[in-house]
Amino acid sequence: MNHNTVLKIENLKQYFPLRTGMFASLFKKEQSYLRAVDDISFSVAEREILGFVGESGCGKSTLSRTILKLLEPTGGKIHFKGTRVDAMSRKQFKPFRRKMQMIFQDPFGSLNPRRTVSEILRQTIKIHHLVEDRDAEDALIRKTLEEVGLNPVEEYWNKYPMLLSGGQLQRVSIGRVLVLQPEFVIADESVSMLDVSVRIGILDLLFKMRDKYGISFIYITHDLVTARYICDRIAIMYLGKILEIGPTETIINHPCHPYTRALIAAVPVPDPTAEIQELPIRGYIPITPDDTMDSCNFAPRCLERKKECRSGKPQMVQVGEGHFAACLLVDGDQCRDNRE
Amino acid sequence: MALIEVENLKLYFMTRRGPAKAVDNIGFSIEKRETLGLIGESGCGKTTTAMSLMKFIKPPGQIVDGSIRFMGKDIVPMTDEQIRQLRGKEISIVRQEAQNALNPVLTIGKQITEMILEHESVTRETALARAKKQLNLVGINDQRINSYPHEFSGGMKQRVMAAIATACNPKFLILDEPTTGLDVVVQRQILMMLRNLKEELNLTAVFISHDLSVVAETCDRVAVMYAGKIMEASDAVSLYKTPLHPYSKALIGAYPSLKGERRQLKSIPGVPPSLIDPPPGCRFAPRCELAQDICIQEEPAVNTIDGRHVACHMVK
């Protein structure tokens, strides 16, 4: 794999101030925050697909919005191809916007219902002044539609979104991104609303974009199964933090963090003879994470927790080749022991 | 005798462009204490089929032909009043969106007792005691009986739904995508809860899902639906191990798994046909790799091979 870094994130934070009641705000000076993204660092290499997996509310969508500056980060640095973009103004950031794109979850909601497929793409081309005249626009739209598998193009050219299936709509949204020739794309739950029979087609289209145009991806999902299919590396998120990150097959077959193990155990398998085991996790994800907690976020739900888990924050430690975990009970040797 | 027997059921939606054949001439039966899974892509008619078992059919939907026998009695010709006696009491349902199914201004205790008081002549106290028992059964502390739906998370609301659905000890439960939209950890907890509930109450159930792996974990038999027809119905183990129908094969082949080797998967090309003007032969023929002339011209009959039912010209 090529190791040129496309995106580098350092200590990224996104805090949302919590509204407190009148009396609480009178007597408590400190403002409390919901730490949606809490001190996250990672990088994405050229042509890499990095997956972020976690339950709802773990901050994975906030993370993607913060990286693309749809939300201003509370703290931390975002480097895109060596340039620091987090402190840029909207105007300064505009040329980067073309290079950093996003495919949304809901193709029914993210495409204008009153524009035809060709108009949707034409609008994007116009906003970014991609070509000079209308003939060139037509040619570019045609080429893009073919590229995303909407063949024959004539059949889709004048269709409105309501006449297309979910899979076809998602291909239009991918086309809208592809036409800009981005270098980095965030796919936020891009297949979770689609039927199983068309999901693989869309994922294969992402592969094609990577292989043909060298686009790097962050693939955000709650579904470990599709993440395994498409990602080179997977990061497991819980309450705004990365708990474990590593190469896909290592994460799936030799998970190190107790939360990763619980997530994997919870995924149903398409085999009626498989034995169903008790889940190694307790309770529910807390509705508002306690921001004063200076212990492991996962400790309240962890079955393996010990005394020390309540008293210190775990740091990321290396447990294998490119494999890191943040758990006080894990040090490099211990995780290796688990594998044998 | 099977608890539910469906024969030649045709359910059409009368649209201006002609009848949309959402369920077209299907038949199946469900034995006592069995769970039947209905799987297929969106719009294949699986939810419509399940709703017809409770006669939850609103115009322009209409049962055109066929019979649905529940404990030997055909429910198709029943009046609204007769069917109301069955709903909730004998046949009950857990729907996909628990958030929308619960009344936000009533406590959950009120909503559970409402069901009991509607169907049985018991005192309010007895009903309340039973509601508490129901909550414990689905894994919620009975002290929360006076809570409102917004005080619960998505998974907990789904538990409340199950408590309401089983409050009158029904014989048959329809589970319409009960875990769709829930996180995997919560999904597993709900599936475990439903399994315990089934054991405890001797329930027979039909489980609708587009998620093949959830169905694999919960169902004894599975029917694969496509464009209003049942393509294959078989016991779960042989269906997943050796699917016979090309559509079942394609569906299972498109499904990734977390266990075992990472394998290459294939999506199914094309889109399901229009239900108003379906292809004359096999409905899957336009997307099928094995399709021959006969598949395009003639509708396949249902063959029975080793107790498995398959509707395909190419499977003998």
XYZ file of C-alpha atoms in Angstrom:
656
model
C 0.000 0.000 0.000
C 1.107 3.515 -0.723
C 1.864 5.382 2.471
C 1.336 8.939 1.325
C -0.948 10.448 3.893
C -4.018 12.187 2.501
C -5.707 13.121 5.730
C -4.145 13.544 9.125
C -6.239 14.263 12.191
C -4.619 15.302 15.459
C -6.438 15.535 18.781
C -9.688 16.526 17.119
C -12.428 17.642 19.487
C -16.040 18.574 18.947
C -17.867 19.592 22.124
C -21.458 20.688 22.274
C -22.400 22.841 25.274
C -25.201 21.290 27.280
C -28.100 23.418 28.329
C -28.517 23.298 32.052
C -31.452 24.370 34.155
C -31.627 27.837 35.667
C -30.624 26.786 39.172
C -27.843 24.553 38.014
C -26.363 27.381 35.987
C -26.618 29.737 38.970
C -24.750 27.491 41.338
C -22.427 25.672 39.031
C -19.923 27.910 37.329
C -18.548 25.444 34.881
C -20.362 24.852 31.635
C -20.758 21.158 30.913
C -20.266 19.675 27.488
C -21.306 16.717 25.443
C -18.053 15.415 24.038
C -19.215 14.073 20.711
C -15.676 13.774 19.387
C -13.132 13.614 22.160
C -9.453 13.888 21.342
C -9.281 11.711 18.254
C -6.126 11.227 16.167
C -5.616 9.108 13.066
C -4.539 9.353 9.461
C -5.798 8.060 6.134
C -3.298 6.949 3.495
C -3.697 7.385 -0.224
C -6.064 4.767 -1.685
C -7.001 3.593 1.751
C -10.512 2.854 2.990
C -10.725 3.439 6.726
C -13.901 2.356 8.485
C -15.410 3.941 11.583
C -17.766 1.563 13.334
C -19.872 2.232 16.393
C -23.370 2.330 17.812
C -25.692 5.296 17.321
C -24.542 8.268 19.324
C -20.878 7.296 19.406
C -19.958 10.434 17.468
C -19.041 8.909 14.132
C -21.271 11.201 12.079
C -20.190 14.262 14.066
C -16.616 13.227 13.331
C -17.280 13.205 9.587
C -19.032 16.560 9.697
C -16.157 18.058 11.658
C -13.520 16.751 9.248
C -15.349 18.354 6.318
C -15.783 21.574 8.297
C -19.543 21.405 8.201
C -19.055 21.950 11.929
C -16.261 24.081 13.359
C -14.005 21.905 15.512
C -13.654 22.771 19.191
C -9.994 21.852 19.085
C -7.365 19.847 17.246
C -5.819 19.887 13.809
C -6.981 18.676 10.396
C -4.308 18.301 7.730
C -5.320 17.585 4.155
C -2.355 16.615 1.986
C 0.012 18.535 4.226
C -2.094 21.697 4.429
C -3.754 22.618 7.665
C -7.422 23.272 6.910
C -9.156 23.470 10.290
C -8.466 27.172 10.861
C -9.329 28.265 7.302
C -12.174 30.626 6.517
C -15.025 29.391 4.335
C -13.572 31.195 1.360
C -10.098 29.807 1.827
C -11.573 26.331 2.247
C -13.678 26.380 -0.926
C -11.041 24.882 -3.264
C -10.555 22.074 -0.738
C -14.272 21.393 -0.610
C -14.048 20.032 -4.125
C -11.330 17.639 -3.066
C -13.050 16.498 0.128
C -16.545 15.195 -0.447
C -19.271 13.259 1.265
C -21.853 10.655 0.233
C -24.824 10.791 2.566
C -26.937 8.025 4.027
C -30.321 8.888 2.649
C -30.397 9.211 -1.142
C -34.130 9.970 -0.978
C -33.459 13.023 1.157
C -30.179 14.250 -0.265
C -31.293 14.688 -3.885
C -33.567 17.543 -4.926
C -36.897 15.927 -5.878
C -37.707 18.702 -8.360
C -34.633 18.284 -10.524
C -33.940 15.538 -13.008
C -30.857 13.361 -12.739
C -28.989 15.373 -15.368
C -29.962 18.693 -13.756
C -28.682 17.496 -10.385
C -25.261 16.794 -11.864
C -25.310 19.949 -13.994
C -25.877 22.047 -10.886
C -22.765 20.647 -9.252
C -20.748 21.224 -12.422
C -21.941 24.832 -12.594
C -21.284 25.646 -8.933
C -17.693 24.530 -9.234
C -17.195 25.901 -12.796
C -15.864 22.563 -13.968
C -16.293 23.127 -17.730
C -16.938 25.997 -20.121
C -20.021 25.387 -22.255
C -23.188 23.340 -22.260
C -21.924 20.685 -24.671
C -18.995 20.005 -22.394
C -21.405 19.814 -19.463
C -23.526 17.260 -21.319
C -20.485 15.192 -22.156
C -19.302 15.252 -18.557
C -22.730 14.277 -17.207
C -22.919 11.428 -19.706
C -19.479 10.165 -18.791
C -20.246 10.347 -15.065
C -23.559 8.508 -15.340
C -21.853 5.739 -17.300
C -19.106 5.633 -14.710
C -21.548 5.030 -11.842
C -23.383 2.324 -13.769
C -26.540 4.169 -14.817
C -26.678 2.654 -18.304
C -28.111 3.408 -20.817
C -27.721 7.075 -19.913
C -30.777 8.208 -21.967
C -33.022 6.185 -19.704
C -31.994 8.195 -16.630
C -31.246 11.602 -18.155
C -34.680 13.154 -17.664
C -35.883 11.078 -14.741
C -36.846 12.608 -11.420
C -35.533 11.005 -8.218
C -38.950 9.625 -7.257
C -38.869 7.322 -10.274
C -35.604 5.682 -9.257
C -34.906 2.929 -6.727
C -32.732 3.530 -3.657
C -29.725 1.892 -5.262
C -30.040 3.979 -8.426
C -30.438 7.161 -6.368
C -27.326 6.345 -4.392
C -25.498 5.953 -7.718
C -26.655 9.459 -8.661
C -25.314 10.852 -5.364
C -22.036 9.050 -5.966
C -21.951 10.523 -9.477
C -22.465 13.984 -8.027
C -19.385 13.444 -5.872
C -17.339 11.725 -8.564
C -17.843 14.517 -11.088
C -15.765 16.800 -8.860
C -12.816 14.400 -9.015
C -12.321 14.392 -5.254
C -9.267 12.932 -3.578
C -10.969 12.078 -0.332
C -14.571 10.994 0.248
C -16.510 10.275 3.413
C -19.243 7.705 2.890
C -21.590 8.121 5.860
C -23.809 5.023 6.197
C -24.066 5.051 2.432
C -25.586 1.599 2.046
C -27.537 1.154 5.255
C -30.855 2.201 3.698
C -30.449 -0.069 0.689
C -31.585 -3.614 0.082
C -29.063 -6.358 0.629
C -29.192 -7.283 -3.050
C -27.973 -3.839 -4.179
C -25.607 -3.016 -1.298
C -22.730 -4.974 -2.733
C -23.147 -3.171 -6.065
C -22.708 0.204 -4.355
C -19.746 -0.985 -2.284
C -18.107 -2.350 -5.431
C -18.632 1.064 -7.017
C -16.687 2.624 -4.138
C -13.906 0.080 -4.756
C -13.882 1.075 -8.407
C -13.584 4.772 -7.489
C -10.642 3.927 -5.272
C -8.889 1.751 -7.832
C -9.527 3.911 -10.889
C -9.171 7.412 -9.454
C -7.076 6.754 -6.358
C -9.686 8.212 -4.019
C -9.232 7.630 -0.279
C -12.281 6.908 1.832
C -13.608 7.092 5.317
C -16.480 4.649 5.520
C -18.790 5.327 8.440
C -21.203 2.647 9.533
C -22.827 0.810 12.392
C -22.555 -2.384 10.397
C -19.358 -4.333 10.962
C -20.284 -6.760 8.205
C -20.150 -4.266 5.325
C -17.163 -2.572 6.991
C -15.317 -5.874 6.810
C -16.182 -6.173 3.141
C -14.857 -2.782 2.110
C -12.345 -1.439 4.639
C -8.576 -1.811 4.794
C -8.560 -0.685 8.401
C -11.320 -0.346 10.980
C -11.599 2.027 13.930
C -14.086 1.182 16.679
C -15.709 4.233 18.287
C -17.523 4.562 21.575
C -18.740 7.808 23.174
C -16.534 10.082 21.109
C -13.349 8.074 21.381
C -11.527 5.509 19.300
C -11.207 2.390 21.429
C -9.418 0.214 18.926
C -7.970 0.634 15.449
C -6.204 -1.806 13.188
C -6.209 -3.792 9.952
C -9.695 -5.160 9.186
C -9.013 -8.876 9.523
C -7.058 -8.337 12.747
C -9.939 -6.393 14.276
C -12.507 -8.998 13.209
C -10.542 -12.131 14.037
C -8.375 -10.981 16.932
C -10.198 -8.122 18.637
C -8.393 -6.782 21.648
C -10.751 -4.328 23.338
C -13.680 -5.792 25.321
C -16.095 -3.493 23.473
C -14.927 -4.682 20.076
C -15.406 -8.249 21.242
C -18.948 -7.452 22.372
C -19.804 -5.751 19.071
C -18.524 -8.722 17.094
C -20.413 -11.187 19.276
C -23.623 -9.210 18.716
C -23.511 -9.429 14.934
C -25.859 -12.149 13.686
C -24.455 -14.640 11.195
C -26.379 -16.000 8.201
C -26.086 -19.579 9.412
C -29.037 -21.223 11.173
C -26.757 -23.786 12.834
C -24.564 -21.168 14.521
C -24.751 -21.160 18.292
C -25.895 -17.948 19.910
C -23.841 -16.844 22.863
C -24.550 -14.556 25.742
C -23.379 -11.003 25.010
C -20.225 -9.940 26.842
C -21.602 -6.486 27.673
C -24.045 -5.042 30.181
C -26.576 -2.244 30.087
C -27.163 0.413 27.491
C -25.224 3.238 25.922
C -25.744 6.216 28.260
C -27.996 8.893 26.785
C -25.734 11.765 27.849
C -22.146 10.805 28.551
C -20.885 12.184 31.837
C -18.261 14.759 30.939
C -16.688 14.753 34.361
C -15.765 11.106 34.088
C -12.021 10.689 34.249
C -12.061 6.936 33.855
C -12.544 4.576 30.939
C -15.764 5.530 29.117
C -16.642 1.916 28.561
C -16.013 0.745 32.140
C -19.684 0.940 33.254
C -20.654 -1.621 30.603
C -17.513 -3.729 30.655
C -17.643 -7.269 32.040
C -13.889 -7.438 32.472
C -13.470 -4.198 34.381
C -11.191 -4.054 37.371
C -10.685 -1.456 40.081
C -8.128 0.523 38.100
C -10.589 1.061 35.237
C -12.517 3.478 37.444
C -9.510 5.587 38.294
C -7.582 6.314 35.107
C -8.141 7.163 31.476
C -6.746 4.538 29.113
C -4.215 5.594 26.478
C -3.766 4.083 23.038
C -1.153 1.351 23.160
C 0.239 -0.658 20.305
C -0.777 -4.295 20.518
C 0.317 -5.551 17.125
C 1.317 -4.566 13.601
C -0.610 -1.316 13.044
C -3.039 -2.430 15.748
C -3.785 -0.106 18.684
C -6.225 -0.312 21.590
C -7.197 1.960 24.460
C -7.875 -0.262 27.443
C -6.198 -0.287 30.830
C -6.311 -4.055 30.958
C -4.512 -4.453 27.679
C -0.841 -4.135 27.157
C 0.993 -5.406 24.117
C 1.808 -8.834 25.534
C -1.570 -9.520 26.981
C -3.393 -9.093 23.710
C -0.966 -11.357 21.964
C -1.725 -13.961 24.615
C -5.410 -13.740 23.809
C -4.758 -14.685 20.241
C -3.150 -17.984 21.022
C -53.270 -29.336 12.209
C -51.299 -26.235 11.322
C -52.175 -23.102 13.246
C -52.202 -20.936 10.125
C -52.970 -22.167 6.634
C -52.863 -19.794 3.713
C -54.097 -20.975 0.316
C -54.035 -19.248 -3.070
C -53.978 -15.856 -1.404
C -54.228 -12.929 -3.792
C -54.049 -9.431 -2.421
C -54.182 -6.619 -4.940
C -53.965 -2.858 -4.547
C -56.492 -1.318 -6.905
C -54.673 1.602 -8.468
C -55.744 3.820 -11.340
C -53.278 2.066 -13.600
C -54.743 -1.323 -12.724
C -54.361 -3.792 -9.858
C -50.876 -3.959 -8.308
C -50.420 -7.613 -7.455
C -48.631 -7.205 -4.125
C -49.379 -10.772 -3.085
C -50.166 -13.084 -5.940
C -51.373 -16.593 -5.361
C -49.270 -17.689 -2.450
C -49.770 -20.515 0.006
C -48.010 -21.624 3.163
C -48.772 -23.030 6.553
C -47.286 -22.525 9.986
C -47.297 -25.328 12.521
C -47.857 -24.729 16.217
C -44.790 -23.304 18.009
C -42.985 -22.832 14.736
C -41.403 -19.581 13.547
C -41.662 -18.886 9.849
C -39.339 -16.291 8.366
C -40.403 -14.167 5.403
C -37.465 -12.640 3.566
C -37.078 -10.622 0.398
C -36.225 -7.197 -0.983
C -38.306 -4.108 -0.195
C -41.604 -4.189 -2.021
C -41.685 -7.969 -2.421
C -44.916 -8.254 -0.434
C -43.620 -9.716 2.810
C -45.213 -7.092 5.064
C -48.458 -7.149 3.049
C -48.597 -10.925 3.486
C -48.108 -10.644 7.230
C -50.682 -7.861 7.553
C -53.237 -9.977 5.716
C -52.926 -12.603 8.473
C -54.564 -10.047 10.751
C -56.675 -8.577 7.958
C -54.971 -5.232 8.418
C -55.784 -4.353 4.838
C -56.970 -0.893 3.945
C -58.418 0.155 0.605
C -57.223 0.276 -2.114
C -55.800 -3.028 -0.863
C -58.173 -5.934 -1.230
C -58.054 -9.683 -0.748
C -59.186 -10.844 -4.177
C -59.040 -14.556 -3.694
C -57.908 -17.314 -1.396
C -58.291 -18.294 2.202
C -56.432 -17.700 5.459
C -57.389 -20.297 8.050
C -56.514 -19.564 11.648
C -57.098 -22.687 13.778
C -59.241 -24.066 10.990
C -61.451 -20.988 10.597
C -61.220 -18.848 7.485
C -60.701 -15.214 8.470
C -61.167 -13.777 4.962
C -65.006 -13.649 5.062
C -65.091 -12.498 8.718
C -66.744 -9.191 9.628
C -64.774 -6.350 11.209
C -66.325 -7.102 14.598
C -65.334 -10.783 14.425
C -61.782 -9.971 13.397
C -61.503 -7.429 16.221
C -62.056 -10.284 18.680
C -59.010 -12.017 17.257
C -56.666 -9.060 17.012
C -54.598 -8.662 20.137
C -56.312 -11.618 21.804
C -55.322 -14.479 19.484
C -53.115 -12.810 16.883
C -50.813 -9.985 17.818
C -48.142 -7.872 16.203
C -44.825 -6.184 17.016
C -44.049 -3.550 14.437
C -40.892 -2.000 13.145
C -41.198 1.498 14.525
C -41.833 1.214 18.231
C -41.413 4.965 18.626
C -44.422 5.632 16.438
C -46.536 2.751 17.649
C -46.649 3.900 21.267
C -48.910 6.709 22.383
C -46.647 9.485 23.702
C -49.169 10.937 26.153
C -50.084 7.716 27.979
C -47.893 5.856 30.457
C -46.774 2.440 29.331
C -48.735 0.865 32.170
C -51.890 2.449 30.803
C -51.101 1.167 27.330
C -50.557 -2.403 28.486
C -53.663 -2.512 30.687
C -55.727 -0.990 27.888
C -55.081 -4.114 25.845
C -56.054 -6.455 28.678
C -59.197 -4.523 29.631
C -60.321 -4.383 26.018
C -60.308 -8.149 25.604
C -61.012 -9.556 29.052
C -63.457 -8.742 31.808
C -61.003 -8.306 34.656
C -60.659 -5.551 37.242
C -58.233 -2.691 36.798
C -56.093 -4.062 39.663
C -55.746 -7.475 38.055
C -54.879 -5.860 34.761
C -52.229 -3.733 36.447
C -50.713 -6.756 38.165
C -50.593 -8.546 34.828
C -49.023 -5.528 33.158
C -46.234 -5.627 35.748
C -45.728 -9.320 35.057
C -45.504 -8.542 31.354
C -42.839 -5.911 31.937
C -40.735 -8.346 33.941
C -41.177 -10.893 31.192
C -39.645 -8.576 28.590
C -36.839 -7.517 30.905
C -38.037 -4.136 32.178
C -38.212 -3.345 35.876
C -41.916 -3.151 36.813
C -41.246 0.028 38.793
C -41.162 1.822 35.482
C -44.825 1.099 34.839
C -45.736 4.775 35.215
C -43.092 6.028 32.796
C -43.910 7.640 29.480
C -42.529 6.342 26.162
C -40.045 9.225 25.778
C -38.284 8.068 28.929
C -37.234 4.858 27.166
C -34.559 4.180 24.569
C -35.403 2.576 21.206
C -34.633 -0.939 22.400
C -36.663 -0.488 25.581
C -39.644 0.791 23.587
C -39.466 -2.332 21.453
C -39.603 -4.360 24.681
C -42.688 -2.417 25.758
C -44.263 -3.183 22.371
C -43.630 -6.870 22.927
C -45.156 -6.618 26.399
C -48.316 -5.064 24.930
C -48.487 -7.545 22.084
C -48.339 -10.548 24.390
C -50.471 -9.141 27.228
C -53.480 -11.304 26.345
C -51.495 -14.497 25.767
C -52.003 -14.631 22.006
C -51.335 -17.843 20.114
C -49.776 -16.186 17.119
C -47.351 -13.287 16.904
C -46.413 -11.271 13.816
C -42.938 -9.763 14.086
C -42.525 -7.144 11.385
C -38.837 -6.186 11.261
C -38.750 -5.871 15.067
C -35.038 -5.056 15.185
C -34.568 -2.897 12.094
C -33.078 0.460 13.020
C -31.633 -0.788 16.302
C -27.936 -1.101 17.068
C -26.409 -4.566 16.921
C -25.980 -4.904 20.664
C -29.585 -3.856 21.288
C -30.731 -6.035 18.404
C -29.162 -9.094 20.022
C -30.811 -8.230 23.356
C -34.225 -7.886 21.672
C -33.807 -11.151 19.763
C -32.915 -12.946 23.002
C -35.928 -11.414 24.700
C -38.247 -12.506 21.871
C -36.822 -16.004 22.010
C -37.512 -16.252 25.759
C -40.988 -14.844 25.235
C -41.707 -17.489 22.609
C -40.589 -20.278 24.930
C -42.468 -18.902 27.900
C -45.774 -18.364 26.100
C -45.643 -21.227 23.563
C -45.973 -18.784 20.709
C -46.184 -19.440 17.019
C -44.715 -16.619 14.983
C -44.009 -15.183 11.590
C -40.826 -13.112 11.398
C -40.434 -10.589 8.613
C -37.014 -9.229 7.807
C -34.755 -8.255 4.974
C -31.816 -9.270 7.150
C -30.906 -12.842 6.285
C -28.724 -13.343 9.324
C -31.397 -12.300 11.819
C -33.822 -14.710 10.164
C -31.201 -17.463 10.265
C -30.930 -17.036 14.007
C -34.618 -16.940 14.797
C -36.613 -19.036 12.326
C -37.306 -22.734 11.887
C -38.563 -22.399 8.339
C -38.046 -19.634 5.816
C -40.046 -18.476 2.790
C -38.224 -16.359 0.212
C -40.523 -13.853 -1.495
C -40.010 -11.974 -4.715
C -42.438 -9.613 -6.455
C -45.497 -10.971 -4.663
C -44.645 -14.659 -5.025
C -43.008 -17.230 -2.813
C -39.955 -18.466 -4.705
C -38.799 -21.031 -2.209
C -39.970 -22.261 1.174
C -37.838 -24.619 3.137
C -36.426 -25.420 6.551
C -33.863 -22.799 7.500
C -30.827 -25.078 7.671
C -31.148 -26.505 4.171
C -32.134 -23.150 2.675
C -28.947 -21.453 3.865
C -26.762 -24.459 3.158
C -28.093 -25.404 -0.272
C -30.488 -22.818 -1.664
C -32.380 -24.320 -4.627
C -33.996 -21.327 -6.317
C -31.656 -19.033 -8.287
C -33.127 -16.052 -6.425
C -32.427 -17.557 -3.002
C -28.931 -18.388 -4.216
C -28.379 -14.832 -5.417
C -29.758 -13.346 -2.195
C -27.573 -15.514 0.022
C -24.624 -14.928 -2.325
C -25.025 -11.166 -1.897
C -24.912 -11.410 1.883
C -21.609 -10.729 3.614
C -20.723 -12.471 6.848
C -18.429 -11.670 9.740
C -17.483 -15.289 10.269
C -15.205 -17.329 8.058
C -13.194 -16.191 5.063
C -13.720 -12.794 3.516
C -15.300 -13.744 0.214
C -16.177 -12.061 -3.040
C -19.857 -11.193 -3.204
C -22.163 -10.555 -6.119
C -25.061 -8.163 -6.249
C -28.188 -9.057 -8.206
C -28.306 -6.999 -11.404
C -31.486 -5.115 -12.326
C -34.498 -4.116 -10.246
C -37.669 -5.977 -9.215
C -40.465 -5.834 -11.832
C -43.562 -3.658 -11.731
C -46.337 -5.342 -9.768
C -48.995 -3.809 -12.011
C -47.585 -5.338 -15.134
C -45.392 -8.244 -14.013
C -43.536 -10.378 -16.570
C -45.742 -13.210 -17.900
C -43.419 -16.059 -16.979
C -41.297 -16.390 -13.884
C -41.096 -12.979 -12.207
C -37.425 -13.359 -11.517
C -36.595 -14.395 -15.109
C -35.474 -10.908 -16.289
C -32.766 -10.845 -13.574
C -31.972 -14.569 -13.585
C -28.699 -15.911 -14.987
C -30.213 -19.312 -15.756
C -33.345 -18.043 -17.525
C -34.404 -20.007 -20.626
C -37.253 -19.391 -23.080
C -39.678 -21.348 -20.950
C -38.961 -19.090 -17.941
C -39.999 -16.005 -19.883
C -43.163 -17.582 -21.301
C -44.554 -19.803 -18.611
C -45.048 -19.291 -14.934
C -43.347 -22.064 -12.960
C -45.469 -24.305 -10.732
C -44.444 -25.051 -7.169
C -42.479 -28.289 -6.954
C -41.911 -30.178 -3.750
C -38.452 -31.688 -3.384
C -37.643 -33.424 -0.077
C -40.243 -31.352 1.729
C -38.911 -28.102 0.233
C -41.114 -26.028 -2.042
C -39.535 -24.384 -5.065
C -41.090 -22.463 -7.947
C -38.531 -22.675 -10.738
C -38.423 -24.358 -14.153
C -34.737 -25.049 -13.782
C -34.954 -26.914 -10.483
C -36.236 -30.458 -10.837
